[in-house]
mmCIF file of C-alpha atoms in Angstrom:
data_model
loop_
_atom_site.group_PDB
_atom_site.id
_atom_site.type_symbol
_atom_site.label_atom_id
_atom_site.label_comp_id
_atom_site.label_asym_id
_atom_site.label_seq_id
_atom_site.Cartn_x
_atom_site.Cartn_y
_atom_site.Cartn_z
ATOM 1 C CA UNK A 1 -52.133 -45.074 -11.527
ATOM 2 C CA UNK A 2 -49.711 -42.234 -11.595
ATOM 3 C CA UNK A 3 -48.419 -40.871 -14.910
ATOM 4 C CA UNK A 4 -45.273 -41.235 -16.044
ATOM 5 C CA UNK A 5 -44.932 -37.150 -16.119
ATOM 6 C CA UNK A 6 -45.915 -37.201 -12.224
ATOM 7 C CA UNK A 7 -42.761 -39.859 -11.617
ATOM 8 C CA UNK A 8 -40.352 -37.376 -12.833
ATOM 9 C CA UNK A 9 -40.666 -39.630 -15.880
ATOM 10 C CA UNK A 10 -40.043 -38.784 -20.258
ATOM 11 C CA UNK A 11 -41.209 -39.897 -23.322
ATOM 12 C CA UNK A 12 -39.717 -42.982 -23.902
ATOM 13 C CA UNK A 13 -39.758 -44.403 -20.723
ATOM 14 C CA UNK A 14 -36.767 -42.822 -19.244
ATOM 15 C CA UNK A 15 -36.385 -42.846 -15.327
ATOM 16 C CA UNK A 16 -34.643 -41.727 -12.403
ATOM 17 C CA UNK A 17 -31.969 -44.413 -12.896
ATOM 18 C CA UNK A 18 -31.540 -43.492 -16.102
ATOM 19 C CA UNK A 19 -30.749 -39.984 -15.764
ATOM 20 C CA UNK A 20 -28.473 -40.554 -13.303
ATOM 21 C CA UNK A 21 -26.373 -42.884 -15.161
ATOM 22 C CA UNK A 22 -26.180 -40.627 -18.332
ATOM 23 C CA UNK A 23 -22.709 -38.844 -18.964
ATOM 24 C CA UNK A 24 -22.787 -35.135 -18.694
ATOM 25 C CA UNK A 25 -23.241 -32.966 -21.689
ATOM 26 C CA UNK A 26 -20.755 -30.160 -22.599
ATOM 27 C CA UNK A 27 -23.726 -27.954 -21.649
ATOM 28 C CA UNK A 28 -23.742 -29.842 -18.386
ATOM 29 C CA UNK A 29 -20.482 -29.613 -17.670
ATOM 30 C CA UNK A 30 -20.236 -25.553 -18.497
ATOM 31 C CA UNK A 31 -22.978 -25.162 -15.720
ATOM 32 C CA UNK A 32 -21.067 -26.641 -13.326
ATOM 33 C CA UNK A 33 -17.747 -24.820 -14.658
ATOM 34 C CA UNK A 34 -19.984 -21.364 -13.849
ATOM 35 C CA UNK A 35 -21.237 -22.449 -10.515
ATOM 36 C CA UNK A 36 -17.889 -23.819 -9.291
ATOM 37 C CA UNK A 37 -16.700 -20.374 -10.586
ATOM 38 C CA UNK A 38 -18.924 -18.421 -8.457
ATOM 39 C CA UNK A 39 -18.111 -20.506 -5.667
ATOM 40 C CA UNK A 40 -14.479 -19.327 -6.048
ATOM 41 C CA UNK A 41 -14.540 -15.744 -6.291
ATOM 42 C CA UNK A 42 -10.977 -13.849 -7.209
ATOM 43 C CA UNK A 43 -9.735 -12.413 -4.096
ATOM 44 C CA UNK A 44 -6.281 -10.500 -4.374
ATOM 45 C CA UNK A 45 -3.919 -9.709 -1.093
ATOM 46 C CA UNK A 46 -1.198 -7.420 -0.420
ATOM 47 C CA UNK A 47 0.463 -7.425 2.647
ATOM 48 C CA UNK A 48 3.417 -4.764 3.267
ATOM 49 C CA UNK A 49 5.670 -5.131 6.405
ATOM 50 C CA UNK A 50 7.508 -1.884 6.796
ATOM 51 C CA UNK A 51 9.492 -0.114 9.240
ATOM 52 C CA UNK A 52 6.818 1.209 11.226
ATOM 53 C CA UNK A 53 3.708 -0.376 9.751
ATOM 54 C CA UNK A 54 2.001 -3.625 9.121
ATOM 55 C CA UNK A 55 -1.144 -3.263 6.512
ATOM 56 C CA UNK A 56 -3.001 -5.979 4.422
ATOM 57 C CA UNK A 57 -5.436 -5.374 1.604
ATOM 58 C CA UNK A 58 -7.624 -7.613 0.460
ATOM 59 C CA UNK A 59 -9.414 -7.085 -2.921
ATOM 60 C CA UNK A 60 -11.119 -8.285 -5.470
ATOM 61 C CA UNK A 61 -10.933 -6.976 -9.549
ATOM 62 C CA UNK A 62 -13.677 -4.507 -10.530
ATOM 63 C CA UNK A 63 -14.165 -2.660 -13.563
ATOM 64 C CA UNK A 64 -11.397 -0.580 -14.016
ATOM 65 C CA UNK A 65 -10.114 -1.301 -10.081
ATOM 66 C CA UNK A 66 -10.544 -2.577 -6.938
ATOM 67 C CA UNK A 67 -13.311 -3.677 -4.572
ATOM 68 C CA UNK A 68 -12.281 -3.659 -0.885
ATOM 69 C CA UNK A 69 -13.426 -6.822 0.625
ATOM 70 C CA UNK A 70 -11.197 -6.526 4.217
ATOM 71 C CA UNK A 71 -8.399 -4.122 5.404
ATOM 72 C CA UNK A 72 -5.975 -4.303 8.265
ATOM 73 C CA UNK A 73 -3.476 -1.751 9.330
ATOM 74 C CA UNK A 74 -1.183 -1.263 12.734
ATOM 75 C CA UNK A 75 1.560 0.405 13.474
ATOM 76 C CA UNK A 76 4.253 -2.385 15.012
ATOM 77 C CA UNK A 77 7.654 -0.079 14.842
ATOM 78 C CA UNK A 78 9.604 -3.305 13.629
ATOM 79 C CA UNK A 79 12.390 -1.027 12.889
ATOM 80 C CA UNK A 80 12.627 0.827 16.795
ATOM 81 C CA UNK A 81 16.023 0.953 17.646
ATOM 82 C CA UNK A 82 17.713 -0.832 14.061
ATOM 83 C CA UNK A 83 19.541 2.750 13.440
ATOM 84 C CA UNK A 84 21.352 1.439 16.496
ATOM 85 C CA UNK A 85 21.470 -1.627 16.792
ATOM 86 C CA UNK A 86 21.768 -3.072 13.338
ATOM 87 C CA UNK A 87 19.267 -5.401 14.664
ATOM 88 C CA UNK A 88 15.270 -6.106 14.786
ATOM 89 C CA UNK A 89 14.146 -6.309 18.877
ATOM 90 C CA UNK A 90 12.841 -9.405 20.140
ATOM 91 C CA UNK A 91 10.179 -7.030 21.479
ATOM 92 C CA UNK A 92 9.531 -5.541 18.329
ATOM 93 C CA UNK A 93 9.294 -8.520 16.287
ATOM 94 C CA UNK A 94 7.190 -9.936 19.126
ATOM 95 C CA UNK A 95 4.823 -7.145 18.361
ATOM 96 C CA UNK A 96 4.834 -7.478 14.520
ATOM 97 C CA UNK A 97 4.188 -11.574 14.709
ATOM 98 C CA UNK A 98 0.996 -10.856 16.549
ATOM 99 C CA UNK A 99 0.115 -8.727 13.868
ATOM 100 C CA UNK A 100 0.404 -11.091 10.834
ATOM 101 C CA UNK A 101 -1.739 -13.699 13.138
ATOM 102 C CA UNK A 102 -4.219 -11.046 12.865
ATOM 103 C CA UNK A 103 -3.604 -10.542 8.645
ATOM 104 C CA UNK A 104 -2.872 -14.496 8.245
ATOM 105 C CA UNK A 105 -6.258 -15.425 9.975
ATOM 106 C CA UNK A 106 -8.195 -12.772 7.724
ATOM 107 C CA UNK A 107 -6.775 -14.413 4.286
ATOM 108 C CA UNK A 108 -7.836 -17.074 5.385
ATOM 109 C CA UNK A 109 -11.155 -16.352 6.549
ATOM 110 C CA UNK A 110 -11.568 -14.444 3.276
ATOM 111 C CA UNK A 111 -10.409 -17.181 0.367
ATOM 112 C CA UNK A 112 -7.881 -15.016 -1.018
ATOM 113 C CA UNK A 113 -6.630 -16.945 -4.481
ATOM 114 C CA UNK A 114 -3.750 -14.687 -4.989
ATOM 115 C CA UNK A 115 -1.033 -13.093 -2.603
ATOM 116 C CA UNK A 116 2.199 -11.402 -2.179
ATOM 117 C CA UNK A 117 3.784 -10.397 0.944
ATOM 118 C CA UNK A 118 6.481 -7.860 0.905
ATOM 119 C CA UNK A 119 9.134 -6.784 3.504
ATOM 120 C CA UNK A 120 10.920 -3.149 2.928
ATOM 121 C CA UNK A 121 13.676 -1.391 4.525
ATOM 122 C CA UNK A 122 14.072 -3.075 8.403
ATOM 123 C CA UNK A 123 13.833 -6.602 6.896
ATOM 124 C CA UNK A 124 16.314 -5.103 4.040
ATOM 125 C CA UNK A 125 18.120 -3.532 6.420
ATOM 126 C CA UNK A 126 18.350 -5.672 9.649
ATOM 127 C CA UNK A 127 21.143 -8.401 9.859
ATOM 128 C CA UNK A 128 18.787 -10.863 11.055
ATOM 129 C CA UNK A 129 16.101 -9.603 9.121
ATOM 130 C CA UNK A 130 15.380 -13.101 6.483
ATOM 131 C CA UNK A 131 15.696 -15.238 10.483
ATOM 132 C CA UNK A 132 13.052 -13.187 11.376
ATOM 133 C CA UNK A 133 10.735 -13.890 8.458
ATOM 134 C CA UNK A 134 11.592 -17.634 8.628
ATOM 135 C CA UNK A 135 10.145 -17.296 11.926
ATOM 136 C CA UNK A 136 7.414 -15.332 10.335
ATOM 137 C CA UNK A 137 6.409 -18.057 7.942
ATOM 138 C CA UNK A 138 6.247 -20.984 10.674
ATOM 139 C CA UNK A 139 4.314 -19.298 13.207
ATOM 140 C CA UNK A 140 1.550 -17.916 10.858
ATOM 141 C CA UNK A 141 2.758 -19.430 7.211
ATOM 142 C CA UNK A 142 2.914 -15.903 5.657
ATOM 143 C CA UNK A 143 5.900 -16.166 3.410
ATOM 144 C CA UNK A 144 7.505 -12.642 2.752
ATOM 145 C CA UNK A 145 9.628 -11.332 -0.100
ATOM 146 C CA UNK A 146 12.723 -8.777 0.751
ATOM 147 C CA UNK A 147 12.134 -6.325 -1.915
ATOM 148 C CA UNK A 148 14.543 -3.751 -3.167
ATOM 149 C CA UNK A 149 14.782 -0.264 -3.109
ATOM 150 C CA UNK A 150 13.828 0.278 -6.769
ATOM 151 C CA UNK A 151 10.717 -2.459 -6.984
ATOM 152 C CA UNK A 152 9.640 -0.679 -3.834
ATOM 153 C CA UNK A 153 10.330 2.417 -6.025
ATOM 154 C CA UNK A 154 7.911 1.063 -8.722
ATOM 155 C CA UNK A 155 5.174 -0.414 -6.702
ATOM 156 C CA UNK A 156 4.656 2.965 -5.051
ATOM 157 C CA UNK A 157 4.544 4.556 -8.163
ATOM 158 C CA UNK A 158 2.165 1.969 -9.539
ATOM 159 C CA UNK A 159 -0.273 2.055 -6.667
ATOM 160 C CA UNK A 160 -1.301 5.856 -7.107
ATOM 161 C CA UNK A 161 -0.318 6.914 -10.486
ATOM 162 C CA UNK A 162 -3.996 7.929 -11.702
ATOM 163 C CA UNK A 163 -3.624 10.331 -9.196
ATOM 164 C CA UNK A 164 -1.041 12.204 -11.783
ATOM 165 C CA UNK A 165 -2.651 15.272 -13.407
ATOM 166 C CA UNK A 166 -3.303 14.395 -16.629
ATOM 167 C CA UNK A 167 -2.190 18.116 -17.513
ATOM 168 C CA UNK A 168 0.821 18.356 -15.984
ATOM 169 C CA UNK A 169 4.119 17.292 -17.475
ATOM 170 C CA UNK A 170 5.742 15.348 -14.984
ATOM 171 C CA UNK A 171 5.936 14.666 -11.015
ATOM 172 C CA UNK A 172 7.751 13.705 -8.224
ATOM 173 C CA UNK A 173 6.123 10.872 -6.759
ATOM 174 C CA UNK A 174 7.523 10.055 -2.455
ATOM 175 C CA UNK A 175 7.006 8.119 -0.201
ATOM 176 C CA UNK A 176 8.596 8.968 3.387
ATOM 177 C CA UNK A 177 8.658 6.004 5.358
ATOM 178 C CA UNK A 178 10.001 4.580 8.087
ATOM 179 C CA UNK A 179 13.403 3.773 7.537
ATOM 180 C CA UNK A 180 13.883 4.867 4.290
ATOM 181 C CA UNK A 181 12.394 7.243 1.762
ATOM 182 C CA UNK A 182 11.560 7.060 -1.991
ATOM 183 C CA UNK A 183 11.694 9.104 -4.935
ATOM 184 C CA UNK A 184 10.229 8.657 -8.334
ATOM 185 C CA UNK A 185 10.395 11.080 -11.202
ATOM 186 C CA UNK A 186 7.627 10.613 -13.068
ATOM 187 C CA UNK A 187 5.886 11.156 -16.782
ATOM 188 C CA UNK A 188 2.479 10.544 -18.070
ATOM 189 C CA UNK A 189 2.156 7.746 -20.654
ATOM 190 C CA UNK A 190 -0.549 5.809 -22.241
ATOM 191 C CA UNK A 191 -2.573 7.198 -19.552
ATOM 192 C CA UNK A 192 -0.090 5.715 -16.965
ATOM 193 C CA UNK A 193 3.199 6.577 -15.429
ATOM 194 C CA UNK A 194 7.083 6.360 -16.488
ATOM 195 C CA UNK A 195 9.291 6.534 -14.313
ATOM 196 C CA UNK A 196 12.386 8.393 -15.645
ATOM 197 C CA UNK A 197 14.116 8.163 -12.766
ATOM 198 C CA UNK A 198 14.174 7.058 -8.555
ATOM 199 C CA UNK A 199 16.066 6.718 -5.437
ATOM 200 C CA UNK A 200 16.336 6.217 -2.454
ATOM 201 C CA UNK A 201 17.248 7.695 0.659
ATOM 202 C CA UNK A 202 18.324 5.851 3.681
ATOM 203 C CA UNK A 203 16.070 7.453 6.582
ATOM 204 C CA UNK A 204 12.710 7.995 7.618
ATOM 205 C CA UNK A 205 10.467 9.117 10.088
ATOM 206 C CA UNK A 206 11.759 6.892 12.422
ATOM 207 C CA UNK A 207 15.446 6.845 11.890
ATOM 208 C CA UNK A 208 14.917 10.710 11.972
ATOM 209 C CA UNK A 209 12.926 10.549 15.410
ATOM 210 C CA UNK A 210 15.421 8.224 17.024
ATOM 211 C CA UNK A 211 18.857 9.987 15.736
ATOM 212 C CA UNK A 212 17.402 13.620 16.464
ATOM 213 C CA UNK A 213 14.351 13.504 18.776
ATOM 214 C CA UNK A 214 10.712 12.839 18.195
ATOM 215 C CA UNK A 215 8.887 13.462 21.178
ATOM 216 C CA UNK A 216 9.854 17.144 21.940
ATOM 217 C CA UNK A 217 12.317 19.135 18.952
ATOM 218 C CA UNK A 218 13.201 22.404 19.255
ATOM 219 C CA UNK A 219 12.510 25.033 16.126
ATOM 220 C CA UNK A 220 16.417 24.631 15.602
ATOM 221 C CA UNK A 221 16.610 21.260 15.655
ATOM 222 C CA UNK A 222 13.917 20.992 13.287
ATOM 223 C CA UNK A 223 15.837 23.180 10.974
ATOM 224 C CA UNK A 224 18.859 21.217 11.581
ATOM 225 C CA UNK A 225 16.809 18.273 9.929
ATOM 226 C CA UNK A 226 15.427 20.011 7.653
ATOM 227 C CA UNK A 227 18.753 21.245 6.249
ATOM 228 C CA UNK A 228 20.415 17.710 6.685
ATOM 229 C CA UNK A 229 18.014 16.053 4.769
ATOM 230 C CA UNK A 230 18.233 19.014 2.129
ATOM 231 C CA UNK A 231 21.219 18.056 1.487
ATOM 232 C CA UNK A 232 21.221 14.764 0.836
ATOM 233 C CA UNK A 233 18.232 15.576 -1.353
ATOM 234 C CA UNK A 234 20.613 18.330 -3.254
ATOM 235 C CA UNK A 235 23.486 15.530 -4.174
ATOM 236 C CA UNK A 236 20.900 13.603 -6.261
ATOM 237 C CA UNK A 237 21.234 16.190 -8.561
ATOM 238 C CA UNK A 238 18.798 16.447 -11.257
ATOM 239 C CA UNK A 239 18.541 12.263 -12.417
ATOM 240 C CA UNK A 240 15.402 12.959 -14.854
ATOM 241 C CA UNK A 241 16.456 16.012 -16.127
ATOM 242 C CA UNK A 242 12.904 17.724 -15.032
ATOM 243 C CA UNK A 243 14.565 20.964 -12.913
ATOM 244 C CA UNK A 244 13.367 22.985 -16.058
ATOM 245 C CA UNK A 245 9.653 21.412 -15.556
ATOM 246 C CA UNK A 246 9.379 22.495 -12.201
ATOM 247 C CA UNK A 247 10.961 25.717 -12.558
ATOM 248 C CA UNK A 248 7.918 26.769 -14.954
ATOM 249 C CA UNK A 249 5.370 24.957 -12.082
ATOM 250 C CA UNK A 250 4.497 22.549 -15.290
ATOM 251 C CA UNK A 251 4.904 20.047 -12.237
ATOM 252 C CA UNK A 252 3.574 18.622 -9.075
ATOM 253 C CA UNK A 253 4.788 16.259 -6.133
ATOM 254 C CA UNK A 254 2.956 13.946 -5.075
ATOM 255 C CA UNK A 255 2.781 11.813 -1.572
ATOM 256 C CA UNK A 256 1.859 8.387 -0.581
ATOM 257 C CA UNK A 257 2.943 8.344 2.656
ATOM 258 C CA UNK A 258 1.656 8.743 7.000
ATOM 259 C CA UNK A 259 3.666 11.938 6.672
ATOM 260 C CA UNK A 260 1.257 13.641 4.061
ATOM 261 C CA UNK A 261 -2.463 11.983 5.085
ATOM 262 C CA UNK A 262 -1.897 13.003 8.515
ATOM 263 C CA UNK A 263 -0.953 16.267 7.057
ATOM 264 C CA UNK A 264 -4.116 16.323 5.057
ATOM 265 C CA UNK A 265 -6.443 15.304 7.863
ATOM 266 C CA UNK A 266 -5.132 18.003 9.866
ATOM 267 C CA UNK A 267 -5.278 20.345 7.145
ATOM 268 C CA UNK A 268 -9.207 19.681 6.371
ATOM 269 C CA UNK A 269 -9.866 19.205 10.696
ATOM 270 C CA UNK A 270 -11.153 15.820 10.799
ATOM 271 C CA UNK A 271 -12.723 14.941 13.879
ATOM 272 C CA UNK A 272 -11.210 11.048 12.782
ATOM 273 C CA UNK A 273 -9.663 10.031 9.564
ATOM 274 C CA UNK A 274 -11.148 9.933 6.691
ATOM 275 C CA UNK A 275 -9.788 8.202 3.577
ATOM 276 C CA UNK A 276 -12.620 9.131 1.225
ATOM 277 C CA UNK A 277 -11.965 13.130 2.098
ATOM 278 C CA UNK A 278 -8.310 12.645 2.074
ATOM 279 C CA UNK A 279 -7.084 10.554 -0.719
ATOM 280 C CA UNK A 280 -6.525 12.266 -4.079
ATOM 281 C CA UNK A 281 -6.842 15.979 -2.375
ATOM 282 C CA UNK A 282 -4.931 18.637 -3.382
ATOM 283 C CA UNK A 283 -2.954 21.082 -0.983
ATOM 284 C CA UNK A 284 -1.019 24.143 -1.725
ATOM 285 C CA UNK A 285 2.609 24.583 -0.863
ATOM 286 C CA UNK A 286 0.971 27.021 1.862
ATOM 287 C CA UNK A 287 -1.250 24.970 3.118
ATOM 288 C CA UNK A 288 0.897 22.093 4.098
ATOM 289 C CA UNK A 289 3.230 24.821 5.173
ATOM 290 C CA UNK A 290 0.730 25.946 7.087
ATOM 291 C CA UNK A 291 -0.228 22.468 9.095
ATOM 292 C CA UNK A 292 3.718 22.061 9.474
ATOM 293 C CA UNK A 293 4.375 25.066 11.450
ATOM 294 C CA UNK A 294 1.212 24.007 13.507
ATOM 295 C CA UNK A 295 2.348 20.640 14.577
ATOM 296 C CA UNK A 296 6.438 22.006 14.903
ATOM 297 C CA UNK A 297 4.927 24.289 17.748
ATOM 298 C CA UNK A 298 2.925 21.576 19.464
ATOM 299 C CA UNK A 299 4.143 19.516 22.223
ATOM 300 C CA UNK A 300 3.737 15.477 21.973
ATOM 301 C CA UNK A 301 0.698 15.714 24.346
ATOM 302 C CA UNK A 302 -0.894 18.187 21.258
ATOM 303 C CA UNK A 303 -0.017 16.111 18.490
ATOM 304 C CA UNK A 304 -0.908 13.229 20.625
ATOM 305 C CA UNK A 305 -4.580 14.651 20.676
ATOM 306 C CA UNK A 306 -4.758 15.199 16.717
ATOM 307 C CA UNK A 307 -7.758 12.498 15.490
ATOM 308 C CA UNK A 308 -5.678 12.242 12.100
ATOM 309 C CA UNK A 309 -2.115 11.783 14.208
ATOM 310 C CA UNK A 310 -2.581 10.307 17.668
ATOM 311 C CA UNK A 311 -0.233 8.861 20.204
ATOM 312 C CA UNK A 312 1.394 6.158 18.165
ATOM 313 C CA UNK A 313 2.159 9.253 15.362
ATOM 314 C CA UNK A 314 3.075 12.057 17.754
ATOM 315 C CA UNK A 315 6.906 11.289 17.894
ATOM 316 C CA UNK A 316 7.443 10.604 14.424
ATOM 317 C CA UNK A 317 4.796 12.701 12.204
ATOM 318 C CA UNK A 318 7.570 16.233 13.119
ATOM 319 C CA UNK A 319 10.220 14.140 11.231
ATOM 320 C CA UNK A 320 7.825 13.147 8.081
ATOM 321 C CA UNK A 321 7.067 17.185 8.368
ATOM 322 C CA UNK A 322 11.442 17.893 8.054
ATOM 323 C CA UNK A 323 11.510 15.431 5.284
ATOM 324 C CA UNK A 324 8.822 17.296 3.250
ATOM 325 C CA UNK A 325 9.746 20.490 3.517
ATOM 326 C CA UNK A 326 13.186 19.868 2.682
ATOM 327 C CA UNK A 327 11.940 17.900 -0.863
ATOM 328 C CA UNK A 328 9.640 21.254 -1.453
ATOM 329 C CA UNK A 329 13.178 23.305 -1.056
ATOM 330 C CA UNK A 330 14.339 21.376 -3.661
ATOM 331 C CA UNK A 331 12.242 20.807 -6.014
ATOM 332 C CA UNK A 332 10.140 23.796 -5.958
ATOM 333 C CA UNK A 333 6.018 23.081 -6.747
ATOM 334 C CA UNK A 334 2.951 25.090 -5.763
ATOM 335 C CA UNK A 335 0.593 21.586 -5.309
ATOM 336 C CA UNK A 336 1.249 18.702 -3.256
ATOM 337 C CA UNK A 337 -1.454 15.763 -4.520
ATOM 338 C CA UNK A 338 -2.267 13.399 -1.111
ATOM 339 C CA UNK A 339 -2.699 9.764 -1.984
ATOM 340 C CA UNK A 340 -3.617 7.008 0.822
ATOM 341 C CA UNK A 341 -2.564 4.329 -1.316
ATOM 342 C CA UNK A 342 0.952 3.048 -2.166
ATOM 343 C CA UNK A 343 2.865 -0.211 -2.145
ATOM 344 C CA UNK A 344 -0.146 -2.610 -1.312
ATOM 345 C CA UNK A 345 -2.252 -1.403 -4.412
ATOM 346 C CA UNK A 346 1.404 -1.722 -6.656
ATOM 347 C CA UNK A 347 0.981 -5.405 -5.455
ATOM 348 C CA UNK A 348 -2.708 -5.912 -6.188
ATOM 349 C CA UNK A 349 -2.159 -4.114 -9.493
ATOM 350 C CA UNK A 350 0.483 -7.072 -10.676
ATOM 351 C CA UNK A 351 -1.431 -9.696 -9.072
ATOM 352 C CA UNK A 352 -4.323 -8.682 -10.728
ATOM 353 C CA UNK A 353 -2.189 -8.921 -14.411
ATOM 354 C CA UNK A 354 -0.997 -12.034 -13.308
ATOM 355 C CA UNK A 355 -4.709 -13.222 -13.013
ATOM 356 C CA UNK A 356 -5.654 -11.822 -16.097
ATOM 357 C CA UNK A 357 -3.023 -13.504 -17.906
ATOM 358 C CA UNK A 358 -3.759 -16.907 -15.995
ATOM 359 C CA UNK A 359 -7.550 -16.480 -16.706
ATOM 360 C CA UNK A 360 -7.944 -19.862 -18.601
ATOM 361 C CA UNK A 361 -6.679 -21.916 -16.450
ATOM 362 C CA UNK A 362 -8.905 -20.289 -13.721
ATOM 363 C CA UNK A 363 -11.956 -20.352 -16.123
ATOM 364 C CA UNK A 364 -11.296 -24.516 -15.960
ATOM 365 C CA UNK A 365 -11.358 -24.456 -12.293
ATOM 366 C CA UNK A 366 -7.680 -24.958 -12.126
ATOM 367 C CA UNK A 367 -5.536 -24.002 -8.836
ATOM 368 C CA UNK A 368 -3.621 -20.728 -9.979
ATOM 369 C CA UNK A 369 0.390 -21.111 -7.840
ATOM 370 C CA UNK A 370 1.083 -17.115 -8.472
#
């Protein structure tokens, strides 16, 4: 006969039936807590719809940042011909709604728990900009929030601001865009940023392009641009009071844009892009002076043929170039720090807060409606 230990039997005479009747023990139920936790790992997305670019990041929290778990990035030119028109294209938002198929399908496929989806300056600035994202959210159910000028300000400055020298005593954080371009005077703090003050400008590379010529522009157009934007850059004034600071090179800017990567890949003469070589590298004023001159004097065809520009860059990367030089008139520093990060990890960052501060209710197993 077998023994009751060979039945799956206890002391006692306890069976099979038994055990499955029994209530679950608060050690019981912690188990399943944990593996219904592991089944649900914390995924974070940011999705930013600009002028020129559509790019998702999806990420999950760890140690003191991020883990990449999927990226997307393509350039859609939502904003071609707004400076214009006052209008987004049907062609162009054709283009960008195939796009966020592409980003809907991977947070799906992923099991992001947390999301944000921002618009920037051709949603801001186009009059049928919010009819366009209502479209947006029934044909793919991404639902986008219009930011403004200063939250776009703050997430930029909040997606690279370890990248601040910890010895210097403050820094001009941009980011040259497509339709717009923003400035952040920054100061270290509690091992973060403050900013003291921003703005921002209404053009970018591709307002520049289209009002004064991408494809080909001639060394005096290029100064004409360079002294246009100069000036708009010289009736800011001094908002932060940090002239002094950069007068005694106690200061540095610092870029998050296309406009300075593609300068940087250039610069270091990638054979293709290269995010770990180019984010957080330092150039000299001469060395991105350097690359500038170099892509002024090529033709679209040369730029076109740069692995760090290529053909969907070639028209608009000459504008980026005006824009910076023009800020370095200004506000004179000897380093330029690159950063290929921005507004997407300024999103993950307060997601991930949001998650911290929520992490109860997630510890329970509860749905988190961030």
């Amino acid at each position: 006969m077998m023994s009751d230990s060979k039945r799956g039997g206890r002391a006692g005479g306890e069976n099979r039936k038994d055990r499955k009747t029994r209530p679950p023990t608060k050690s019981t139920e912690k188990k399943a807590s944990s593996q219904g936790r592991r089944r649900r790992p914390l995924r974070l997305a940011a999705l930013d719809l600009g002028t020129n670019n559509c790019r998702l990041l999806i990420a999950s929290p760890h140690r003191s940042g991020f883990r990449i778990v999927d990226a997307f990035s393509r350039i859609v030119r939502l904003g071609e011909g707004l400076s214009q028109s006052g209008v987004l294209s049907e062609e162009a938002m054709e283009r960008t709604i195939g796009a966020l198929k592409v980003c809907a399908d991977k947070v799906n496929r992923r099991s992001v728990s947390h999301m944000r989806c921002i618009a920037t300056q051709a949603c801001r600035g186009a009059a049928n900009g919010p009819e366009f994202l209502d479209a947006v959210a029934r044909e793919t159910g991404l639902k986008f929030d219009i930011i403004t000028t200063e939250e776009e300000a703050r997430l930029a400055v909040a997606g690279c601001a370890d990248l601040l020298d910890q010895d210097a005593e403050a820094g001009l954080v941009f980011d040259i865009g497509g339709g717009s371009t923003e400035l952040s005077w920054v100061r270290r703090k509690n091992g973060g940023a403050e900013i003291a003050a921003w703005t921002s400008l209404p053009f970018g590379v591709v307002s520049i392009a289209e009002k004064w010529g991408g494809h080909e522009m001639s060394e005096e157009t290029y100064a004409a641009v360079v002294a246009d934007v100069r000036k708009s850059v010289a009736q800011i004034g001094d908002p932060a009071g940090m002239k002094e600071i950069f007068a005694r090179d106690a200061a540095h800017l610092l870029g998050t844009s296309g406009t300075v990567t593609s300068i940087a890949g250039v610069h270091l003469g990638l054979a293709r892009y290269r995010r770990d070589r180019v984010d957080g590298l330092w150039l000299s004023i001469r060395d991105a002076k350097t690359v500038t001159s170099k892509l002024c004097a090529m033709n679209f065809s040369e730029r076109a043929r740069e692995p760090c520009i290529g053909e969907e860059r070639a028209d608009l990367v000459v504008s980026g170039c005006a824009i910076l030089e023009a800020l370095q008139a200004e506000w004179p520093a000897t380093r330029i720090r690159v950063a290929d990060r921005g507004l997407r990890e300024g999103v993950l960052a307060d997601l991930a807060l949001q998650a911290k501060s929520s992490r109860r209710n997630w510890v329970r197993g509860e749905d988190l409606n961030l």
